[in-house]
Short mmCIF file of C-alpha atoms in Angstrom, two decimals:
data_model
loop_
_atom_site.label_atom_id
_atom_site.label_comp_id
_atom_site.label_asym_id
_atom_site.label_seq_id
_atom_site.Cartn_x
_atom_site.Cartn_y
_atom_site.Cartn_z
CA UNK A 746 -54.13 36.93 -129.16
CA UNK A 747 -52.98 32.51 -130.00
CA UNK A 748 -54.41 30.59 -128.05
CA UNK A 749 -51.81 28.62 -125.97
CA UNK A 750 -52.27 24.66 -125.89
CA UNK A 751 -50.47 22.45 -123.45
CA UNK A 752 -50.33 18.56 -123.74
CA UNK A 753 -50.08 15.63 -121.54
CA UNK A 754 -50.10 12.12 -122.26
CA UNK A 755 -51.89 9.28 -121.35
CA UNK A 756 -49.99 5.73 -121.80
CA UNK A 757 -50.13 2.54 -120.81
CA UNK A 758 -50.56 -1.54 -121.60
CA UNK A 759 -53.09 -2.50 -124.10
CA UNK A 760 -56.21 -2.33 -121.89
CA UNK A 761 -54.87 -0.68 -118.51
CA UNK A 762 -58.36 2.46 -120.04
CA UNK A 763 -56.27 4.75 -121.21
CA UNK A 764 -59.05 5.90 -123.52
CA UNK A 765 -61.90 5.84 -121.13
CA UNK A 766 -59.91 8.32 -118.48
CA UNK A 767 -60.09 11.04 -121.78
CA UNK A 768 -63.31 10.06 -121.90
CA UNK A 769 -64.39 10.43 -118.62
CA UNK A 770 -62.93 14.44 -118.65
CA UNK A 771 -62.73 15.54 -122.00
CA UNK A 772 -65.21 18.01 -122.81
CA UNK A 773 -65.38 16.66 -126.73
CA UNK A 774 -66.27 13.24 -127.48
CA UNK A 775 -62.58 11.77 -127.54
CA UNK A 776 -61.56 11.62 -131.25
CA UNK A 777 -60.62 7.69 -131.18
CA UNK A 778 -58.49 5.91 -133.81
CA UNK A 779 -59.94 2.15 -132.50
CA UNK A 780 -60.08 -0.10 -134.95
CA UNK A 781 -61.62 -4.05 -134.64
CA UNK A 782 -59.29 -6.64 -132.79
CA UNK A 783 -58.13 -8.98 -134.82
CA UNK A 784 -55.16 -11.03 -132.94
CA UNK A 785 -56.81 -14.07 -130.54
CA UNK A 786 -54.55 -13.04 -127.29
CA UNK A 787 -55.89 -9.64 -127.65
CA UNK A 788 -59.62 -10.05 -127.77
CA UNK A 789 -60.38 -8.98 -124.22
CA UNK A 790 -62.01 -6.39 -125.56
CA UNK A 791 -63.29 -5.07 -129.41
CA UNK A 792 -61.19 -2.87 -130.45
CA UNK A 793 -57.97 -1.40 -129.38
CA UNK A 794 -56.56 1.79 -130.24
CA UNK A 795 -54.03 1.98 -132.44
CA UNK A 796 -52.77 5.96 -133.54
CA UNK A 797 -53.94 8.40 -130.58
CA UNK A 798 -56.84 9.08 -128.25
CA UNK A 799 -57.51 12.73 -128.20
CA UNK A 800 -59.06 15.03 -125.77
CA UNK A 801 -59.86 18.09 -124.99
CA UNK A 802 -60.13 20.52 -121.80
CA UNK A 803 -60.28 24.20 -122.11
CA UNK A 804 -59.89 26.19 -119.87
CA UNK A 805 -60.26 29.74 -121.16
CA UNK A 806 -60.32 32.05 -124.45
CA UNK A 807 -56.10 31.76 -124.92
CA UNK A 808 -55.57 28.26 -122.96
CA UNK A 809 -56.29 24.88 -124.02
CA UNK A 810 -55.95 21.87 -122.36
CA UNK A 811 -54.84 18.07 -124.96
CA UNK A 812 -54.84 14.72 -123.40
CA UNK A 813 -53.55 12.65 -125.82
CA UNK A 814 -53.91 8.61 -125.30
CA UNK A 815 -51.47 6.08 -126.22
CA UNK A 816 -51.87 3.30 -128.09
CA UNK A 817 -51.19 0.31 -125.94
CA UNK A 818 -49.91 -1.77 -127.86
CA UNK A 819 -46.23 -2.77 -128.30
CA UNK A 820 -46.04 -3.07 -132.52
CA UNK A 821 -47.50 0.65 -132.53
CA UNK A 822 -44.60 2.14 -130.01
CA UNK A 823 -43.22 4.44 -132.93
CA UNK A 824 -46.53 7.07 -132.48
CA UNK A 825 -44.36 7.17 -128.28
CA UNK A 826 -41.83 9.76 -128.52
CA UNK A 827 -43.27 11.62 -130.97
CA UNK A 828 -46.72 12.04 -128.67
CA UNK A 829 -43.90 12.83 -125.58
CA UNK A 830 -43.12 15.53 -127.35
CA UNK A 831 -43.51 18.47 -125.43
CA UNK A 832 -45.39 17.35 -123.42
CA UNK A 833 -46.86 18.94 -119.89
CA UNK A 834 -45.87 15.14 -117.95
CA UNK A 835 -47.10 11.55 -118.25
CA UNK A 836 -49.99 9.38 -116.85
CA UNK A 837 -48.98 5.68 -117.51
CA UNK A 838 -52.91 3.71 -116.82
CA UNK A 839 -51.62 0.54 -115.42
CA UNK A 840 -54.60 -2.92 -115.24
CA UNK A 841 -54.48 -3.24 -111.53
CA UNK A 842 -55.89 -7.08 -112.03
CA UNK A 843 -54.06 -7.67 -114.83
CA UNK A 844 -51.01 -8.61 -112.83
CA UNK A 845 -49.11 -9.84 -116.08
CA UNK A 846 -48.96 -6.03 -117.94
CA UNK A 847 -46.79 -5.49 -115.06
CA UNK A 848 -44.25 -5.74 -116.70
CA UNK A 849 -44.67 -4.05 -119.37
CA UNK A 850 -45.88 -0.75 -117.21
CA UNK A 851 -42.49 -0.62 -116.46
CA UNK A 852 -41.19 -0.69 -119.59
CA UNK A 853 -43.53 1.63 -120.91
CA UNK A 854 -42.72 3.65 -117.65
CA UNK A 855 -38.88 3.91 -118.36
CA UNK A 856 -39.74 4.19 -122.43
CA UNK A 857 -41.50 7.03 -121.43
CA UNK A 858 -39.29 8.98 -119.14
CA UNK A 859 -35.62 8.60 -121.34
CA UNK A 860 -37.79 10.24 -124.16
CA UNK A 861 -39.89 13.33 -122.15
CA UNK A 862 -37.94 12.97 -117.96
CA UNK A 863 -41.05 15.06 -117.36
CA UNK A 864 -43.15 14.48 -114.08
CA UNK A 865 -45.01 12.02 -114.21
CA UNK A 866 -47.58 9.25 -111.94
CA UNK A 867 -48.90 6.15 -112.22
CA UNK A 868 -52.48 5.33 -112.59
CA UNK A 869 -53.47 1.64 -110.61
CA UNK A 870 -56.75 1.60 -113.02
CA UNK A 871 -59.50 -0.90 -112.19
CA UNK A 872 -59.53 -0.59 -108.79
CA UNK A 873 -63.28 -1.18 -108.32
CA UNK A 874 -62.42 -5.53 -109.57
CA UNK A 875 -62.33 -7.60 -106.99
CA UNK A 876 -59.37 -8.27 -108.74
CA UNK A 877 -58.20 -6.09 -108.20
CA UNK A 878 -53.86 -5.63 -106.94
CA UNK A 879 -53.92 -3.01 -103.71
CA UNK A 880 -51.46 -0.14 -104.77
CA UNK A 881 -48.67 -0.12 -102.51
CA UNK A 882 -48.18 -3.72 -103.81
CA UNK A 883 -48.34 -2.69 -108.20
CA UNK A 884 -45.86 -0.11 -106.07
CA UNK A 885 -43.26 -2.85 -105.55
CA UNK A 886 -43.90 -5.28 -108.27
CA UNK A 887 -42.91 -2.18 -110.84
CA UNK A 888 -40.04 -1.11 -108.47
CA UNK A 889 -41.71 1.92 -107.86
CA UNK A 890 -39.84 4.65 -105.18
CA UNK A 891 -41.82 5.55 -102.80
CA UNK A 892 -41.06 9.64 -103.62
CA UNK A 893 -43.47 8.93 -107.22
CA UNK A 894 -46.89 9.08 -106.98
CA UNK A 895 -49.02 5.97 -107.52
CA UNK A 896 -52.88 6.22 -107.53
CA UNK A 897 -56.15 4.47 -107.07
CA UNK A 898 -58.29 5.07 -109.58
CA UNK A 899 -61.60 3.84 -112.09
CA UNK A 900 -60.95 5.57 -115.31
CA UNK A 901 -64.66 5.40 -115.67
CA UNK A 902 -65.01 7.96 -112.69
CA UNK A 903 -65.03 11.63 -113.58
CA UNK A 904 -63.89 12.72 -109.97
CA UNK A 905 -61.00 9.96 -110.18
CA UNK A 906 -59.90 10.69 -113.43
CA UNK A 907 -59.80 14.72 -112.15
CA UNK A 908 -58.33 13.98 -109.60
CA UNK A 909 -55.45 12.08 -110.75
CA UNK A 910 -55.05 15.34 -112.87
CA UNK A 911 -54.69 17.06 -110.02
CA UNK A 912 -51.87 15.03 -108.66
CA UNK A 913 -49.73 15.60 -112.06
CA UNK A 914 -50.35 18.98 -112.22
CA UNK A 915 -49.33 19.73 -108.60
CA UNK A 916 -46.37 17.44 -108.59
CA UNK A 917 -45.12 19.58 -112.12
CA UNK A 918 -46.00 22.88 -109.86
CA UNK A 919 -43.84 20.90 -107.21
CA UNK A 920 -41.04 20.19 -110.11
CA UNK A 921 -40.97 24.60 -110.86
CA UNK A 922 -40.29 25.30 -106.89
CA UNK A 923 -37.70 22.92 -106.71
CA UNK A 924 -36.24 24.41 -110.19
CA UNK A 925 -36.46 27.74 -107.69
CA UNK A 926 -35.12 27.77 -104.55
CA UNK A 927 -32.32 29.65 -104.99
CA UNK A 928 -28.89 27.09 -105.22
CA UNK A 929 -26.70 26.72 -101.70
CA UNK A 930 -22.41 27.31 -102.91
CA UNK A 931 -20.39 24.88 -102.49
CA UNK B 1281 -57.75 -5.88 -101.89
CA UNK B 1282 -56.90 -9.44 -104.07
CA UNK B 1283 -53.28 -10.27 -104.45
CA UNK B 1284 -53.78 -13.00 -107.24
CA UNK B 1285 -52.61 -14.25 -110.98
CA UNK B 1286 -50.53 -16.50 -112.16
CA UNK B 1287 -46.90 -17.66 -111.95
CA UNK B 1288 -46.34 -17.49 -115.81
CA UNK B 1289 -46.81 -14.13 -115.09
CA UNK B 1290 -45.62 -13.52 -111.83
CA UNK B 1291 -42.76 -15.76 -110.71
CA UNK B 1292 -42.67 -17.03 -107.05
CA UNK B 1293 -39.49 -15.52 -106.62
CA UNK B 1294 -41.11 -12.20 -107.69
CA UNK B 1295 -43.67 -12.81 -105.07
CA UNK B 1296 -41.67 -13.81 -102.24
CA UNK B 1297 -39.79 -10.46 -103.78
CA UNK B 1298 -42.93 -8.33 -103.09
CA UNK B 1299 -43.53 -9.47 -99.12
CA UNK B 1300 -39.97 -8.85 -98.49
CA UNK B 1301 -39.92 -5.60 -99.41
CA UNK B 1302 -43.79 -4.78 -98.77
CA UNK B 1303 -43.19 -7.06 -95.16
CA UNK B 1304 -46.39 -8.88 -95.62
CA UNK B 1305 -48.90 -10.32 -93.63
CA UNK B 1306 -50.71 -12.72 -94.43
CA UNK B 1307 -50.74 -16.55 -96.08
CA UNK B 1308 -49.56 -17.12 -99.99
CA UNK B 1309 -51.11 -20.13 -101.55
CA UNK B 1310 -49.60 -21.66 -104.55
CA UNK B 1311 -51.64 -24.21 -106.52
CA UNK B 1312 -51.71 -26.49 -109.37
CA UNK B 1313 -53.13 -29.20 -110.62
CA UNK B 1314 -52.43 -32.07 -106.98
CA UNK B 1315 -50.39 -29.98 -105.87
CA UNK B 1316 -51.23 -26.79 -103.11
CA UNK B 1317 -48.36 -25.62 -101.27
CA UNK B 1318 -48.79 -22.18 -98.24
CA UNK B 1319 -46.94 -19.94 -97.21
CA UNK B 1320 -47.52 -18.40 -93.97
CA UNK B 1321 -45.50 -14.60 -93.57
CA UNK B 1322 -45.32 -11.95 -90.73
CA UNK B 1323 -44.29 -9.12 -91.77
CA UNK B 1324 -41.79 -10.06 -94.63
CA UNK B 1325 -40.90 -12.96 -92.85
CA UNK B 1326 -41.62 -16.91 -93.64
CA UNK B 1327 -43.51 -18.16 -90.23
CA UNK B 1328 -44.76 -21.66 -91.85
CA UNK B 1329 -45.06 -24.15 -94.78
CA UNK B 1330 -47.22 -26.25 -95.97
CA UNK B 1331 -48.17 -28.37 -98.69
CA UNK B 1332 -50.40 -30.86 -100.46
CA UNK B 1333 -49.07 -34.11 -97.77
CA UNK B 1334 -46.53 -33.21 -96.02
CA UNK B 1335 -47.84 -31.81 -92.97
CA UNK B 1336 -44.57 -33.73 -90.74
CA UNK B 1337 -44.69 -33.53 -86.64
CA UNK B 1338 -42.35 -31.25 -84.88
CA UNK B 1339 -40.67 -34.92 -84.03
CA UNK B 1340 -40.42 -37.24 -87.40
CA UNK B 1341 -39.00 -33.23 -88.01
CA UNK B 1342 -36.55 -33.02 -85.30
CA UNK B 1343 -35.08 -36.47 -86.21
CA UNK B 1344 -34.91 -36.40 -90.44
CA UNK B 1345 -32.52 -33.09 -89.62
CA UNK B 1346 -30.69 -35.13 -86.69
CA UNK B 1347 -31.28 -33.37 -84.22
CA UNK B 1348 -31.79 -35.99 -81.98
CA UNK B 1349 -31.05 -40.28 -82.41
CA UNK B 1350 -33.82 -42.83 -84.05
CA UNK B 1351 -33.80 -44.22 -80.39
CA UNK B 1352 -34.44 -41.46 -79.20
CA UNK B 1353 -37.61 -40.80 -82.43
CA UNK B 1354 -39.06 -44.59 -80.48
CA UNK B 1355 -39.08 -43.72 -76.75
CA UNK B 1356 -40.55 -39.23 -77.35
CA UNK B 1357 -43.15 -41.11 -79.25
CA UNK B 1358 -45.77 -42.66 -77.18
CA UNK B 1359 -44.40 -40.29 -75.16
CA UNK B 1360 -45.16 -37.08 -77.71
CA UNK B 1361 -48.24 -38.67 -78.60
CA UNK B 1362 -51.63 -37.00 -78.25
CA UNK B 1363 -49.41 -34.05 -78.12
CA UNK B 1364 -49.23 -30.98 -81.03
CA UNK B 1365 -46.37 -29.64 -81.62
CA UNK B 1366 -46.30 -26.01 -79.69
CA UNK B 1367 -46.52 -29.25 -76.72
CA UNK B 1368 -44.33 -31.35 -78.32
CA UNK B 1369 -41.49 -28.20 -78.33
CA UNK B 1370 -42.63 -27.55 -74.64
CA UNK B 1371 -41.55 -30.99 -73.27
CA UNK B 1372 -38.86 -31.38 -76.09
CA UNK B 1373 -36.67 -28.06 -74.78
CA UNK B 1374 -37.67 -29.43 -71.30
CA UNK B 1375 -37.00 -32.19 -70.85
CA UNK B 1376 -33.56 -30.91 -72.27
CA UNK B 1377 -33.34 -32.74 -76.32
CA UNK B 1378 -33.37 -29.73 -77.34
CA UNK B 1379 -32.96 -25.95 -77.56
CA UNK B 1380 -35.37 -23.88 -79.04
CA UNK B 1381 -33.08 -21.95 -80.91
CA UNK B 1382 -32.38 -25.28 -82.44
CA UNK B 1383 -35.88 -25.90 -82.53
CA UNK B 1384 -36.79 -23.70 -84.66
CA UNK B 1385 -33.17 -23.50 -86.89
CA UNK B 1386 -34.07 -27.37 -88.16
CA UNK B 1387 -37.70 -25.82 -88.75
CA UNK B 1388 -36.03 -23.24 -90.73
CA UNK B 1389 -34.21 -25.27 -92.43
CA UNK B 1390 -37.45 -27.54 -93.34
CA UNK B 1391 -39.51 -25.05 -93.75
CA UNK B 1392 -36.32 -23.71 -96.72
CA UNK B 1393 -36.74 -27.07 -98.47
CA UNK B 1394 -39.79 -27.32 -98.65
CA UNK B 1395 -40.25 -24.48 -100.40
CA UNK B 1396 -37.53 -24.16 -103.12
CA UNK B 1397 -39.18 -26.41 -105.48
CA UNK B 1398 -41.71 -23.83 -106.52
CA UNK B 1399 -38.96 -21.80 -107.85
CA UNK B 1400 -38.94 -23.94 -110.84
CA UNK B 1401 -42.90 -23.58 -111.14
CA UNK B 1402 -44.07 -21.69 -114.36
CA UNK B 1403 -46.97 -22.89 -114.64
CA UNK B 1404 -49.34 -22.71 -111.12
CA UNK B 1405 -51.74 -19.85 -109.19
CA UNK B 1406 -51.51 -17.77 -106.64
CA UNK B 1407 -53.40 -15.92 -104.45
CA UNK B 1408 -51.91 -13.40 -101.20
CA UNK B 1409 -54.77 -14.04 -97.63
CA UNK B 1410 -53.55 -10.93 -96.20
CA UNK B 1411 -53.48 -11.51 -92.43
CA UNK B 1412 -54.01 -14.58 -92.20
CA UNK B 1413 -52.19 -17.09 -89.27
CA UNK B 1414 -50.09 -20.38 -89.09
CA UNK B 1415 -51.36 -23.21 -87.72
CA UNK B 1416 -52.15 -22.18 -83.59
CA UNK B 1417 -50.85 -25.60 -82.54
CA UNK B 1418 -47.66 -24.90 -85.48
CA UNK B 1419 -44.24 -23.34 -83.76
CA UNK B 1420 -44.27 -19.88 -85.71
CA UNK B 1421 -40.12 -19.21 -87.07
CA UNK B 1422 -39.32 -16.24 -88.28
CA UNK B 1423 -36.95 -17.06 -91.71
CA UNK B 1424 -35.24 -13.95 -93.50
CA UNK B 1425 -36.70 -14.01 -97.05
CA UNK B 1426 -33.31 -12.81 -98.54
CA UNK B 1427 -31.73 -15.55 -99.07
CA UNK B 1428 -34.47 -17.74 -101.14
CA UNK B 1429 -34.86 -15.38 -102.24
CA UNK B 1430 -31.64 -15.05 -103.47
CA UNK B 1431 -31.46 -18.75 -104.51
CA UNK B 1432 -35.47 -18.33 -106.14
CA UNK B 1433 -33.75 -15.30 -108.59
CA UNK B 1434 -30.34 -17.30 -109.52
CA UNK B 1435 -33.08 -20.17 -111.46
CA UNK B 1436 -33.67 -17.71 -114.23
CA UNK B 1437 -31.83 -18.44 -116.91
CA UNK B 1438 -34.01 -16.90 -119.81
CA UNK B 1439 -31.71 -13.42 -121.68
CA UNK B 1440 -35.38 -12.43 -123.11
CA UNK B 1441 -36.27 -11.67 -118.92
CA UNK B 1442 -33.40 -11.05 -117.86
CA UNK B 1443 -32.80 -8.29 -121.20
CA UNK B 1444 -36.18 -7.13 -120.50
CA UNK B 1445 -35.14 -7.70 -116.56
CA UNK B 1446 -31.98 -5.36 -117.18
CA UNK B 1447 -32.71 -3.63 -120.91
CA UNK B 1448 -28.72 -1.57 -120.98
CA UNK B 1449 -24.60 -2.33 -119.25
CA UNK B 1450 -24.54 0.84 -119.42
CA UNK B 1451 -26.42 1.71 -116.42
CA UNK B 1452 -25.13 1.55 -112.80
CA UNK B 1453 -25.10 0.15 -109.61
CA UNK B 1454 -25.87 1.53 -106.43
CA UNK B 1455 -26.60 0.07 -103.21
CA UNK B 1456 -30.35 0.16 -102.15
CA UNK B 1457 -30.52 2.35 -98.98
CA UNK B 1458 -33.89 -0.24 -97.47
CA UNK B 1459 -33.58 -0.71 -93.66
CA UNK B 1460 -32.30 -4.12 -92.47
CA UNK B 1461 -30.73 -5.19 -95.25
CA UNK B 1462 -27.62 -6.59 -93.75
CA UNK B 1463 -24.97 -8.14 -96.21
CA UNK B 1464 -23.13 -9.80 -93.54
CA UNK B 1465 -26.99 -12.40 -93.30
CA UNK B 1466 -27.02 -12.81 -97.01
CA UNK B 1467 -25.95 -16.21 -98.54
CA UNK B 1468 -24.01 -14.89 -101.63
CA UNK B 1469 -21.51 -16.82 -104.02
CA UNK B 1470 -17.97 -15.94 -104.79
CA UNK B 1471 -19.08 -14.44 -108.01
CA UNK B 1472 -21.84 -12.07 -106.64
CA UNK B 1473 -19.01 -11.17 -103.87
CA UNK B 1474 -17.01 -10.29 -106.45
CA UNK B 1475 -20.20 -7.82 -108.59
CA UNK B 1476 -21.11 -6.40 -105.03
CA UNK B 1477 -17.48 -5.38 -104.26
CA UNK B 1478 -17.30 -3.15 -107.36
CA UNK B 1479 -21.59 -1.31 -106.32
CA UNK B 1480 -20.94 1.81 -107.19
CA UNK B 1481 -22.32 4.87 -108.75
CA UNK B 1482 -19.59 5.26 -111.42
CA UNK B 1483 -18.70 1.19 -112.31
CA UNK B 1484 -21.45 0.64 -115.53
CA UNK B 1485 -21.83 -2.94 -114.97
CA UNK B 1486 -20.51 -3.56 -118.50
CA UNK B 1487 -17.33 -2.12 -116.84
CA UNK B 1488 -18.56 -4.37 -113.65
CA UNK B 1489 -18.22 -7.30 -116.49
CA UNK B 1490 -14.87 -6.73 -118.03
CA UNK B 1491 -13.15 -6.89 -114.46
CA UNK B 1492 -14.96 -9.84 -113.15
CA UNK B 1493 -14.13 -11.14 -116.09
CA UNK B 1494 -18.37 -12.10 -116.43
CA UNK B 1495 -19.61 -12.75 -120.11
CA UNK B 1496 -23.07 -10.75 -120.93
CA UNK B 1497 -26.08 -13.52 -119.05
CA UNK B 1498 -24.20 -14.04 -116.19
CA UNK B 1499 -23.87 -10.45 -115.35
CA UNK B 1500 -27.00 -9.84 -116.48
CA UNK B 1501 -28.28 -12.74 -114.28
CA UNK B 1502 -25.86 -11.69 -111.18
CA UNK B 1503 -27.53 -8.17 -111.17
CA UNK B 1504 -30.59 -10.03 -111.37
CA UNK B 1505 -30.62 -12.00 -108.59
CA UNK B 1506 -28.80 -8.92 -106.90
CA UNK B 1507 -31.85 -7.37 -107.80
CA UNK B 1508 -34.82 -8.84 -107.28
CA UNK B 1509 -32.88 -9.49 -102.72
CA UNK B 1510 -33.45 -5.98 -102.99
CA UNK B 1511 -29.09 -5.23 -102.59
CA UNK B 1512 -29.10 -3.32 -105.08
CA UNK B 1513 -30.89 -0.74 -107.27
CA UNK B 1514 -30.50 -0.10 -111.11
CA UNK B 1515 -28.80 3.31 -111.96
CA UNK B 1516 -28.52 5.88 -114.74
CA UNK B 1517 -25.15 7.10 -115.76
CA UNK B 1518 -24.69 10.37 -114.20
CA UNK B 1519 -26.33 8.51 -110.58
CA UNK B 1520 -29.65 8.86 -110.85
CA UNK B 1521 -30.94 5.93 -109.67
CA UNK B 1522 -34.31 4.20 -112.39
CA UNK B 1523 -36.25 3.22 -109.56
CA UNK B 1524 -36.54 7.27 -108.85
CA UNK B 1525 -35.91 9.41 -112.00
CA UNK B 1526 -35.26 12.55 -111.11
CA UNK B 1527 -38.10 15.00 -113.62
CA UNK B 1528 -37.40 18.15 -114.51
CA UNK B 1529 -39.76 20.08 -116.23
CA UNK B 1530 -40.89 19.90 -119.98
CA UNK B 1531 -39.36 22.25 -122.43
CA UNK B 1532 -41.80 24.59 -123.51
CA UNK B 1533 -43.06 25.28 -119.69
CA UNK B 1534 -40.38 28.03 -117.67
CA UNK B 1535 -41.04 28.53 -114.18
CA UNK B 1536 -42.38 31.98 -115.04
CA UNK B 1537 -45.89 29.82 -116.29
CA UNK B 1538 -46.93 28.72 -112.71
CA UNK B 1539 -49.71 30.46 -112.98
CA UNK B 1540 -50.87 28.10 -116.27
CA UNK B 1541 -50.43 25.47 -114.03
CA UNK B 1542 -52.74 26.74 -111.11
CA UNK B 1543 -55.48 27.85 -114.55
CA UNK B 1544 -55.40 24.23 -115.41
CA UNK B 1545 -55.22 23.11 -111.32
CA UNK B 1546 -58.44 25.83 -111.43
CA UNK B 1547 -60.63 24.06 -114.52
CA UNK B 1548 -60.32 21.11 -113.64
CA UNK B 1549 -61.17 21.06 -109.87
CA UNK B 1550 -63.86 22.82 -111.76
CA UNK B 1551 -65.35 19.75 -114.23
#
């Protein structure tokens, strides 16, 4: 029997923690396309993802979940549409301690949702940092409706990443329930 | 949790919007070299404001706003010597110089006028200290922020920023369902009222602009102002709010695939 593969996309602005998120739960070493950063404004870290990150979680012989991390820099956004094709859902990572990236995060969220209106949630990453904004403040800053899930996250902690992935899957299940609920007759 | 950053990334108008929408209580400090301001809020309303070197007494404030005459000021200056604002306020009310409403109204006007210059600050640092209260000796007010936010939003003139806030004029608008929003209390200008009168998920922003004779920049500015004040929200054509995007299932994921999702859930739980 052929193995079925499904994918979840992890997106968000530069340095939001996407690669780390995937690394925390992937059973393989993350296939990363990181390159050394040369431009001064982005020198907050040494390397960045230029094409995609790729992690894998095997469910059983028949089913594999792939986690794709998008490049965070705007100039690689041509990759986003390709990566969003056929995804189960997506997670928008936000660096909770860098409000200067919130506007970009909102723009990425709207772009991805336009590509594929699948279930999604926002992971407010780096909540362990002293400077981190509270998740509800980030909700207002991103203009998220109260029905959109926004979860505190620390991408370096497996338990935190698991929680975010599970919440997304619960949202997908809820979406399925909605589609199966019989419509009332007019 | 900390709430801090730079005004170049998050403007003062956006901060007021955040305080207003989240009904925050605490003190917002805004600082740039040589100047420091503190705005204190309670449940999303401004209760007190001060900036470096501007801590006018209640007596001076009510004189400046012509609630009492200069001669009354001279007389009262002696009588109120040594009293803090709360005590002075009680004296003024009991002695019939002013009503409590008049005093509160003057203080609200004073705080609003002191706070206005901050809308044009493009650099500076901010931090919010949750739970901080106004000084005990001062008289707290309860100033709604909507009108201040409207004033601040009108100052945004950068077209790039407006385009980023309102990416498409094909979108439509609807009124927010936020409780407590009262249009009659909000000081809209005539252009904003014209736009407001066409807010309906059936009318695109483009159509509203054409009907109200506004060019692209003008309509974006008005819509941005109304958005910041929390009066309207953007809706995708077809009636789906952007802020509340309706989701659908992936194309490769029919509803019968619920067991597959449950298998994924079990697997992730076991990691």
